[in-house]
Amino acid sequence: MTHSAYSQKISKEMREKVRGIGRQFAIQGDFLDVEEIKSGHINATYRVTYHQPNGQRARYILQSINRNVFKEPLAVMRNVEVVTRHINTRVLRLKKDLGGQTLSLFPARDGRHWVEGVNGGVWRCYNNIEGCVTYDVVENTRQAYQAARAFGSFQDLVSDLPPDSIEETIPDFHNTPQRFARLMEVADADPEGRLGSVGEEFDFIRRRENLTHCLLKHQLAGAIPTRITHNDTKINNVMIDAELDEAVCVIDLDTVMPGLALYDFGDLARSATSPAAEDERDLGKVRMQMPMFEALVEGYLDAASGFLNDQECMLLVDSALLLTFEVGIRFLTDFLEGDVYFKTTREGHNLDRCRTQLKLVERMEEQSSAMRRFADTVVKSKR
Ligand code: GN1
Ligand code: MG
């Protein structure tokens, strides 16, 4: 299945809970239905439908923030407020048509943009982006191009916001050397006694420690700047118009933080170049599809080449390798820790995910010269 796993029915109890949360938002009309959206690994997400006084149906997204991952949910909310407000103002002012829909927070009855659930959970409400689908795996180069352009436009739209106008809600989120060090620590402690079963994966990672510095060293040298970035540019975080196959907007703004523009390109390359699902068990299916990579470079640079500097443009391939490697490290760490961070639905789920990422790193390494040649040609044509 390529579409994200949408539309799961939920228990009566959960239905009532979500309905109660919905009552605290300034939504008009009668509650009709709720479905769970299962594609994310972190937050719990529900789409609710209301029958409005004008006879029309309206749909909203209700989402509770994962407190284990986001220690300061109100800081997350402040960031999302700053960024959605800024984007909406700019989209209106520039009349920049992003398919006519942008992500907005919908207010609670008390005027805030969030409400507290029974167990202290923080919930927010977004407009539902209508007529759109998301993909866990891209089907064609058009979607890849569109997704990359959408993330490039996102970065462009926030490029005039000072990075310090938002907070770092998860410190060192993309600090790969630190992710690597953490894996070493967890492997040392081996709390679940699982290290013995991951020797190959662990060695694969250990041999590539140098890769972890490939962007940070340029940042430290002052060659690539800190910007406001999305930081979770997984392909299923782009809403694609179901009829036109065109990107409408990007979602999942929780990790919008000061970061490197290349984190966003790299994570997109990780999630959009392989035809295999992130948790595919048949590693033979994991491939780095050159046409997809090419479409990503074209789409991203079409939107972003205006504000990126030369050095950033030269590091696109490095970022693809780095982010794929980083997520592989994170999945392995979570597997060794006993699956405490990412939601899992089967035994060994995080290990399966780790394996696809490491396989993709290998595939990228094999094709890195061709990837670099292509990226350089496009960069030159834009400078
Ligand atoms: C998580 O929530 P979701 O599925 O969009 C994770 C990302 C990982 C991704 C891997 C806050 O994203 O960093 O790249 O899983 N989000 C957080 O699929 O850790
Ligand atoms: Mg996310």
Short mmCIF file of C-alpha atoms and ligand atoms in Angstrom, two decimals:
data_model
loop_
_atom_site.label_atom_id
_atom_site.label_comp_id
_atom_site.label_asym_id
_atom_site.label_seq_id
_atom_site.Cartn_x
_atom_site.Cartn_y
_atom_site.Cartn_z
CA MET A 1 0.00 0.00 0.00
CA THR A 2 1.38 3.38 -0.92
CA HIS A 3 -1.22 5.65 0.65
CA SER A 4 -0.69 6.39 4.31
CA ALA A 5 -2.73 4.11 6.54
CA TYR A 6 -5.67 6.44 7.03
CA SER A 7 -9.16 6.09 8.38
CA GLN A 8 -9.13 3.52 11.11
CA LYS A 9 -12.30 3.18 13.17
CA ILE A 10 -11.76 3.57 16.91
CA SER A 11 -13.25 2.23 20.13
CA LYS A 12 -16.40 3.75 21.68
CA GLU A 13 -14.40 4.94 24.64
CA MET A 14 -11.87 6.75 22.48
CA ARG A 15 -14.67 8.19 20.37
CA GLU A 16 -16.20 9.75 23.46
CA LYS A 17 -12.85 11.05 24.63
CA VAL A 18 -12.15 12.73 21.30
CA ARG A 19 -15.68 14.08 21.18
CA GLY A 20 -15.14 15.66 24.61
CA ILE A 21 -11.91 17.27 23.44
CA GLY A 22 -13.73 18.57 20.33
CA ARG A 23 -16.29 20.26 22.59
CA GLN A 24 -13.56 22.45 24.02
CA PHE A 25 -12.73 23.89 20.61
CA ALA A 26 -14.83 26.61 18.98
CA ILE A 27 -16.27 24.16 16.47
CA GLN A 28 -19.87 24.72 15.44
CA GLY A 29 -22.43 22.01 14.84
CA ASP A 30 -23.04 18.42 15.82
CA PHE A 31 -20.36 15.81 16.15
CA LEU A 32 -20.85 13.13 13.49
CA ASP A 33 -17.83 10.90 13.27
CA VAL A 34 -14.20 10.33 14.17
CA GLU A 35 -11.48 8.24 12.59
CA GLU A 36 -7.91 7.72 13.66
CA ILE A 37 -5.08 8.64 11.33
CA LYS A 38 -2.40 6.06 11.92
CA SER A 39 0.51 7.10 9.77
CA GLY A 40 2.69 9.04 12.27
CA HIS A 41 5.07 7.34 14.71
CA ILE A 42 4.68 9.89 17.50
CA ASN A 43 1.39 11.72 18.15
CA ALA A 44 -2.19 10.43 18.27
CA THR A 45 -4.20 11.98 15.43
CA TYR A 46 -7.95 11.95 14.76
CA ARG A 47 -10.08 13.38 11.99
CA VAL A 48 -13.47 14.53 13.25
CA THR A 49 -16.54 15.39 11.20
CA TYR A 50 -19.24 17.86 12.30
CA HIS A 51 -22.61 18.66 10.84
CA GLN A 52 -22.65 22.44 10.78
CA PRO A 53 -25.65 24.72 11.31
CA ASN A 54 -25.51 25.71 7.63
CA GLY A 55 -26.14 22.09 6.68
CA GLN A 56 -22.59 21.46 5.47
CA ARG A 57 -20.09 19.02 6.87
CA ALA A 58 -16.80 20.27 8.24
CA ARG A 59 -13.77 18.19 9.14
CA TYR A 60 -11.00 19.00 11.57
CA ILE A 61 -7.85 17.32 12.83
CA LEU A 62 -7.59 16.80 16.58
CA GLN A 63 -4.19 15.75 17.79
CA SER A 64 -2.65 15.09 21.18
CA ILE A 65 1.02 15.85 21.58
CA ASN A 66 3.25 12.99 22.70
CA ARG A 67 4.65 14.13 26.06
CA ASN A 68 7.38 11.54 26.08
CA VAL A 69 8.84 13.07 22.91
CA PHE A 70 7.90 16.71 23.37
CA LYS A 71 8.79 17.58 26.95
CA GLU A 72 7.48 21.11 26.56
CA PRO A 73 4.29 20.88 24.55
CA LEU A 74 3.45 24.53 25.08
CA ALA A 75 6.74 25.51 23.47
CA VAL A 76 5.74 23.31 20.53
CA MET A 77 2.44 25.17 20.38
CA ARG A 78 4.16 28.55 20.48
CA ASN A 79 6.38 27.52 17.57
CA VAL A 80 3.43 26.25 15.56
CA GLU A 81 1.53 29.47 16.26
CA VAL A 82 4.43 31.65 15.10
CA VAL A 83 5.03 29.63 11.96
CA THR A 84 1.42 29.09 10.82
CA ARG A 85 0.61 32.77 11.43
CA HIS A 86 3.65 33.87 9.47
CA ILE A 87 2.96 31.52 6.59
CA ASN A 88 -0.70 32.42 6.38
CA THR A 89 0.10 36.12 6.33
CA ARG A 90 2.72 35.69 3.67
CA VAL A 91 0.58 33.41 1.54
CA LEU A 92 -2.21 35.97 1.67
CA ARG A 93 0.06 38.92 1.08
CA LEU A 94 1.96 37.39 -1.78
CA LYS A 95 -1.16 35.70 -3.05
CA LYS A 96 1.13 32.75 -3.41
CA ASP A 97 -1.18 29.99 -4.44
CA LEU A 98 -0.31 26.84 -2.56
CA GLY A 99 -3.39 25.05 -3.80
CA GLY A 100 -5.62 27.38 -1.79
CA GLN A 101 -5.12 25.64 1.56
CA THR A 102 -2.64 26.17 4.35
CA LEU A 103 -2.41 24.62 7.78
CA SER A 104 -4.02 26.72 10.52
CA LEU A 105 -4.63 26.20 14.21
CA PHE A 106 -8.30 26.34 15.09
CA PRO A 107 -9.03 28.15 18.40
CA ALA A 108 -10.38 26.64 21.57
CA ARG A 109 -13.45 28.18 23.23
CA ASP A 110 -11.19 30.03 25.65
CA GLY A 111 -9.31 31.66 22.78
CA ARG A 112 -6.11 29.65 23.17
CA HIS A 113 -4.86 27.30 20.49
CA TRP A 114 -4.76 24.24 22.68
CA VAL A 115 -6.74 22.49 25.39
CA GLU A 116 -5.75 20.17 28.19
CA GLY A 117 -7.03 16.60 28.19
CA VAL A 118 -7.86 14.57 31.28
CA ASN A 119 -4.36 13.24 31.89
CA GLY A 120 -2.68 16.56 31.31
CA GLY A 121 -2.31 15.86 27.59
CA VAL A 122 -2.12 18.85 25.29
CA TRP A 123 -4.49 18.79 22.30
CA ARG A 124 -4.77 21.12 19.32
CA CYS A 125 -7.11 21.39 16.41
CA TYR A 126 -6.16 22.01 12.79
CA ASN A 127 -8.26 22.52 9.69
CA ASN A 128 -8.44 19.33 7.63
CA ILE A 129 -6.74 19.84 4.27
CA GLU A 130 -9.52 18.72 1.95
CA GLY A 131 -9.24 16.75 -1.25
CA CYS A 132 -5.74 15.60 -0.42
CA VAL A 133 -3.96 12.33 0.23
CA THR A 134 -0.56 11.50 1.66
CA TYR A 135 1.81 8.82 0.48
CA ASP A 136 4.17 6.64 2.48
CA VAL A 137 5.94 5.76 -0.75
CA VAL A 138 5.91 8.02 -3.79
CA GLU A 139 4.41 6.54 -6.93
CA ASN A 140 5.96 8.74 -9.57
CA THR A 141 8.49 11.50 -10.17
CA ARG A 142 5.74 14.11 -10.33
CA GLN A 143 4.87 13.48 -6.69
CA ALA A 144 8.55 13.54 -5.73
CA TYR A 145 9.07 16.85 -7.53
CA GLN A 146 5.94 18.30 -5.96
CA ALA A 147 6.85 17.19 -2.45
CA ALA A 148 10.34 18.63 -2.70
CA ARG A 149 9.04 21.91 -4.05
CA ALA A 150 6.54 22.05 -1.19
CA PHE A 151 9.24 21.68 1.45
CA GLY A 152 11.43 24.17 -0.42
CA SER A 153 8.50 26.65 -0.46
CA PHE A 154 7.91 26.04 3.22
CA GLN A 155 11.52 26.97 3.96
CA ASP A 156 11.21 29.95 1.64
CA LEU A 157 8.06 31.17 3.39
CA VAL A 158 9.79 31.16 6.78
CA SER A 159 13.16 32.34 5.49
CA ASP A 160 12.43 35.91 6.60
CA LEU A 161 11.62 34.84 10.18
CA PRO A 162 14.65 35.08 12.48
CA PRO A 163 15.65 31.58 13.66
CA ASP A 164 15.53 32.74 17.27
CA SER A 165 11.84 33.64 16.99
CA ILE A 166 11.11 29.98 17.68
CA GLU A 167 12.39 27.56 20.28
CA GLU A 168 14.43 24.40 20.02
CA THR A 169 11.76 22.04 21.35
CA ILE A 170 13.86 18.89 21.04
CA PRO A 171 17.45 19.88 21.68
CA ASP A 172 19.99 18.40 19.25
CA PHE A 173 17.28 16.72 17.23
CA HIS A 174 19.51 16.30 14.18
CA ASN A 175 22.82 16.23 15.99
CA THR A 176 23.98 13.00 14.38
CA PRO A 177 27.26 12.64 16.31
CA GLN A 178 25.19 12.82 19.47
CA ARG A 179 22.71 10.26 18.12
CA PHE A 180 25.70 8.04 17.37
CA ALA A 181 27.16 8.52 20.87
CA ARG A 182 23.78 7.70 22.40
CA LEU A 183 23.61 4.46 20.41
CA MET A 184 27.05 3.51 21.74
CA GLU A 185 25.90 4.19 25.30
CA VAL A 186 22.73 2.17 24.93
CA ALA A 187 24.65 -0.66 23.28
CA ASP A 188 27.05 -0.67 26.22
CA ALA A 189 24.22 -0.95 28.72
CA ASP A 190 22.17 -3.26 26.46
CA PRO A 191 19.13 -2.99 28.76
CA GLU A 192 16.98 -5.54 26.89
CA GLY A 193 19.78 -7.95 26.02
CA ARG A 194 19.18 -7.37 22.31
CA LEU A 195 22.65 -6.33 21.18
CA GLY A 196 23.60 -9.89 20.28
CA SER A 197 20.94 -9.98 17.60
CA VAL A 198 22.06 -6.80 15.82
CA GLY A 199 25.79 -7.34 15.35
CA GLU A 200 25.72 -6.67 11.62
CA GLU A 201 23.69 -3.47 11.88
CA PHE A 202 25.77 -2.21 14.78
CA ASP A 203 29.04 -2.77 12.90
CA PHE A 204 27.64 -1.14 9.78
CA ILE A 205 26.95 1.98 11.82
CA ARG A 206 30.22 1.92 13.75
CA ARG A 207 32.23 1.80 10.52
CA ARG A 208 30.56 5.00 9.34
CA GLU A 209 31.09 7.28 12.33
CA ASN A 210 32.75 9.88 10.07
CA LEU A 211 29.55 10.35 8.15
CA THR A 212 27.88 11.76 11.27
CA HIS A 213 29.90 15.00 11.00
CA CYS A 214 29.35 15.70 7.32
CA LEU A 215 27.01 18.68 7.77
CA LEU A 216 27.86 19.81 11.30
CA LYS A 217 31.49 20.44 10.40
CA HIS A 218 30.38 22.94 7.75
CA GLN A 219 27.98 24.57 10.18
CA LEU A 220 30.70 24.85 12.80
CA ALA A 221 32.99 26.40 10.20
CA GLY A 222 30.31 29.00 9.50
CA ALA A 223 29.82 27.85 5.92
CA ILE A 224 26.16 26.84 6.24
CA PRO A 225 23.71 28.91 8.28
CA THR A 226 21.08 28.07 10.84
CA ARG A 227 17.61 28.64 9.42
CA ILE A 228 14.07 27.81 10.39
CA THR A 229 13.48 24.32 9.10
CA HIS A 230 10.75 21.69 9.22
CA ASN A 231 12.95 18.83 10.49
CA ASP A 232 10.51 16.03 9.73
CA THR A 233 10.16 16.13 5.97
CA LYS A 234 9.00 12.58 5.56
CA ILE A 235 7.12 12.16 2.32
CA ASN A 236 3.87 11.46 4.17
CA ASN A 237 4.01 14.94 5.67
CA VAL A 238 3.06 16.49 2.32
CA MET A 239 -0.60 16.86 1.43
CA ILE A 240 -1.05 16.02 -2.24
CA ASP A 241 -4.19 16.99 -4.15
CA ALA A 242 -5.82 13.66 -4.98
CA GLU A 243 -6.94 14.73 -8.46
CA LEU A 244 -4.17 17.01 -9.62
CA ASP A 245 -1.29 15.08 -8.02
CA GLU A 246 0.03 18.45 -6.87
CA ALA A 247 1.39 19.31 -3.43
CA VAL A 248 -0.90 21.63 -1.50
CA CYS A 249 0.98 22.17 1.75
CA VAL A 250 3.18 20.46 4.28
CA ILE A 251 1.93 19.31 7.68
CA ASP A 252 3.37 18.08 10.99
CA LEU A 253 4.98 21.29 12.18
CA ASP A 254 5.90 20.02 15.66
CA THR A 255 9.59 19.81 14.93
CA VAL A 256 9.82 23.18 13.20
CA MET A 257 12.94 24.53 14.86
CA PRO A 258 16.17 26.29 14.08
CA GLY A 259 18.14 23.84 11.96
CA LEU A 260 19.94 23.29 8.69
CA ALA A 261 18.02 23.53 5.41
CA LEU A 262 19.76 20.34 4.34
CA TYR A 263 18.18 18.30 7.11
CA ASP A 264 14.93 18.80 5.27
CA PHE A 265 16.26 17.84 1.87
CA GLY A 266 18.08 14.84 3.32
CA ASP A 267 15.08 13.45 5.17
CA LEU A 268 12.96 13.82 2.08
CA ALA A 269 15.52 11.92 0.02
CA ARG A 270 15.49 9.23 2.70
CA SER A 271 11.74 8.82 2.57
CA ALA A 272 11.04 9.42 -1.11
CA THR A 273 13.70 7.65 -3.13
CA SER A 274 12.97 4.05 -2.16
CA PRO A 275 9.93 2.14 -3.42
CA ALA A 276 9.90 0.06 -0.22
CA ALA A 277 7.96 0.94 2.93
CA GLU A 278 10.03 2.19 5.86
CA ASP A 279 9.36 -1.09 7.68
CA GLU A 280 9.68 -3.44 4.67
CA ARG A 281 11.14 -6.81 5.65
CA ASP A 282 12.28 -7.79 2.16
CA LEU A 283 15.43 -5.71 1.88
CA GLY A 284 15.74 -6.62 -1.79
CA LYS A 285 12.99 -4.09 -2.36
CA VAL A 286 14.99 -1.21 -0.92
CA ARG A 287 16.43 0.87 -3.75
CA MET A 288 17.64 4.41 -4.33
CA GLN A 289 15.72 5.29 -7.46
CA MET A 290 17.72 7.80 -9.44
CA PRO A 291 14.70 9.36 -11.23
CA MET A 292 13.09 10.07 -7.85
CA PHE A 293 16.27 11.63 -6.53
CA GLU A 294 16.51 13.78 -9.66
CA ALA A 295 12.93 14.97 -9.25
CA LEU A 296 13.63 15.85 -5.60
CA VAL A 297 16.68 17.91 -6.51
CA GLU A 298 14.75 19.75 -9.23
CA GLY A 299 11.73 20.40 -7.05
CA TYR A 300 13.70 21.48 -4.01
CA LEU A 301 16.02 23.80 -5.91
CA ASP A 302 13.16 25.29 -7.93
CA ALA A 303 11.76 26.57 -4.64
CA ALA A 304 14.89 27.03 -2.54
CA SER A 305 17.84 27.97 -4.76
CA GLY A 306 17.03 31.65 -4.27
CA PHE A 307 17.94 31.65 -0.59
CA LEU A 308 20.41 28.73 -0.29
CA ASN A 309 24.10 29.52 -0.41
CA ASP A 310 26.57 27.75 -2.71
CA GLN A 311 27.88 25.50 0.01
CA GLU A 312 24.40 24.28 0.93
CA CYS A 313 23.73 23.48 -2.71
CA MET A 314 26.91 21.39 -2.86
CA LEU A 315 25.87 19.21 0.07
CA LEU A 316 22.55 17.77 -1.10
CA VAL A 317 23.86 14.23 -1.52
CA ASP A 318 25.70 14.32 1.80
CA SER A 319 22.44 15.29 3.47
CA ALA A 320 20.59 12.37 1.88
CA LEU A 321 23.19 9.93 3.18
CA LEU A 322 23.34 11.58 6.58
CA LEU A 323 19.64 11.71 7.33
CA THR A 324 19.07 8.14 6.20
CA PHE A 325 21.95 7.05 8.41
CA GLU A 326 20.70 9.12 11.33
CA VAL A 327 17.22 7.65 11.27
CA GLY A 328 18.77 4.18 11.00
CA ILE A 329 20.78 4.94 14.16
CA ARG A 330 17.64 6.17 15.94
CA PHE A 331 15.61 3.07 15.06
CA LEU A 332 18.41 0.79 16.26
CA THR A 333 18.78 2.77 19.49
CA ASP A 334 15.06 2.48 20.15
CA PHE A 335 15.12 -1.24 19.42
CA LEU A 336 17.94 -1.74 21.93
CA GLU A 337 16.15 0.40 24.51
CA GLY A 338 13.00 -1.71 24.27
CA ASP A 339 10.90 0.36 21.80
CA VAL A 340 10.22 3.32 24.03
CA TYR A 341 10.16 6.16 21.49
CA PHE A 342 8.61 5.21 18.14
CA LYS A 343 5.19 3.57 18.09
CA THR A 344 5.53 -0.07 17.06
CA THR A 345 2.93 -2.63 16.03
CA ARG A 346 4.98 -5.82 15.90
CA GLU A 347 7.99 -7.46 17.43
CA GLY A 348 11.24 -6.28 15.89
CA HIS A 349 9.45 -3.37 14.20
CA ASN A 350 12.19 -0.85 14.96
CA LEU A 351 14.86 -3.30 13.87
CA ASP A 352 13.07 -3.84 10.56
CA ARG A 353 12.92 -0.07 10.13
CA CYS A 354 16.60 0.26 10.98
CA ARG A 355 17.48 -2.35 8.37
CA THR A 356 15.67 -0.57 5.54
CA GLN A 357 17.48 2.66 6.41
CA LEU A 358 20.91 1.04 6.48
CA LYS A 359 20.19 -0.75 3.22
CA LEU A 360 19.22 2.56 1.69
CA VAL A 361 22.47 4.13 2.94
CA GLU A 362 24.31 1.34 1.12
CA ARG A 363 22.32 1.91 -2.07
CA MET A 364 23.02 5.64 -1.88
CA GLU A 365 26.72 5.02 -1.35
CA GLU A 366 26.81 2.86 -4.48
CA GLN A 367 25.20 5.60 -6.53
CA SER A 368 26.65 8.64 -4.84
CA SER A 369 28.86 9.65 -7.80
CA ALA A 370 25.90 9.69 -10.18
CA MET A 371 23.81 11.51 -7.58
CA ARG A 372 26.50 14.15 -7.14
CA ARG A 373 26.93 14.60 -10.89
CA PHE A 374 23.24 15.18 -11.32
CA ALA A 375 22.90 17.55 -8.36
CA ASP A 376 25.94 19.58 -9.53
CA THR A 377 24.47 20.00 -13.00
CA VAL A 378 21.17 21.29 -11.65
CA VAL A 379 22.92 23.59 -9.17
CA LYS A 380 25.06 25.06 -11.97
CA SER A 381 22.02 25.67 -14.13
CA LYS A 382 20.45 27.70 -11.32
CA ARG A 383 23.46 29.84 -10.34
C1 GN1 B 1 8.91 10.38 13.41
O1 GN1 B 1 5.90 11.39 13.61
P1 GN1 B 1 6.53 11.05 12.34
O2 GN1 B 1 6.23 9.69 11.92
O3 GN1 B 1 6.25 12.10 11.28
C2 GN1 B 1 10.06 11.20 13.97
C3 GN1 B 1 10.99 11.62 12.83
C4 GN1 B 1 11.51 10.39 12.12
C5 GN1 B 1 10.34 9.56 11.63
C6 GN1 B 1 10.81 8.26 11.02
C7 GN1 B 1 9.43 13.89 16.52
O4 GN1 B 1 8.14 11.19 12.55
O5 GN1 B 1 12.09 12.35 13.35
O6 GN1 B 1 12.33 10.75 11.03
O7 GN1 B 1 9.42 9.26 12.70
N1 GN1 B 1 9.56 12.37 14.67
C8 GN1 B 1 10.04 12.72 15.88
O8 GN1 B 1 9.80 7.68 10.30
O9 GN1 B 1 10.92 12.08 16.45
MG MG B 2 6.33 13.97 12.91
#
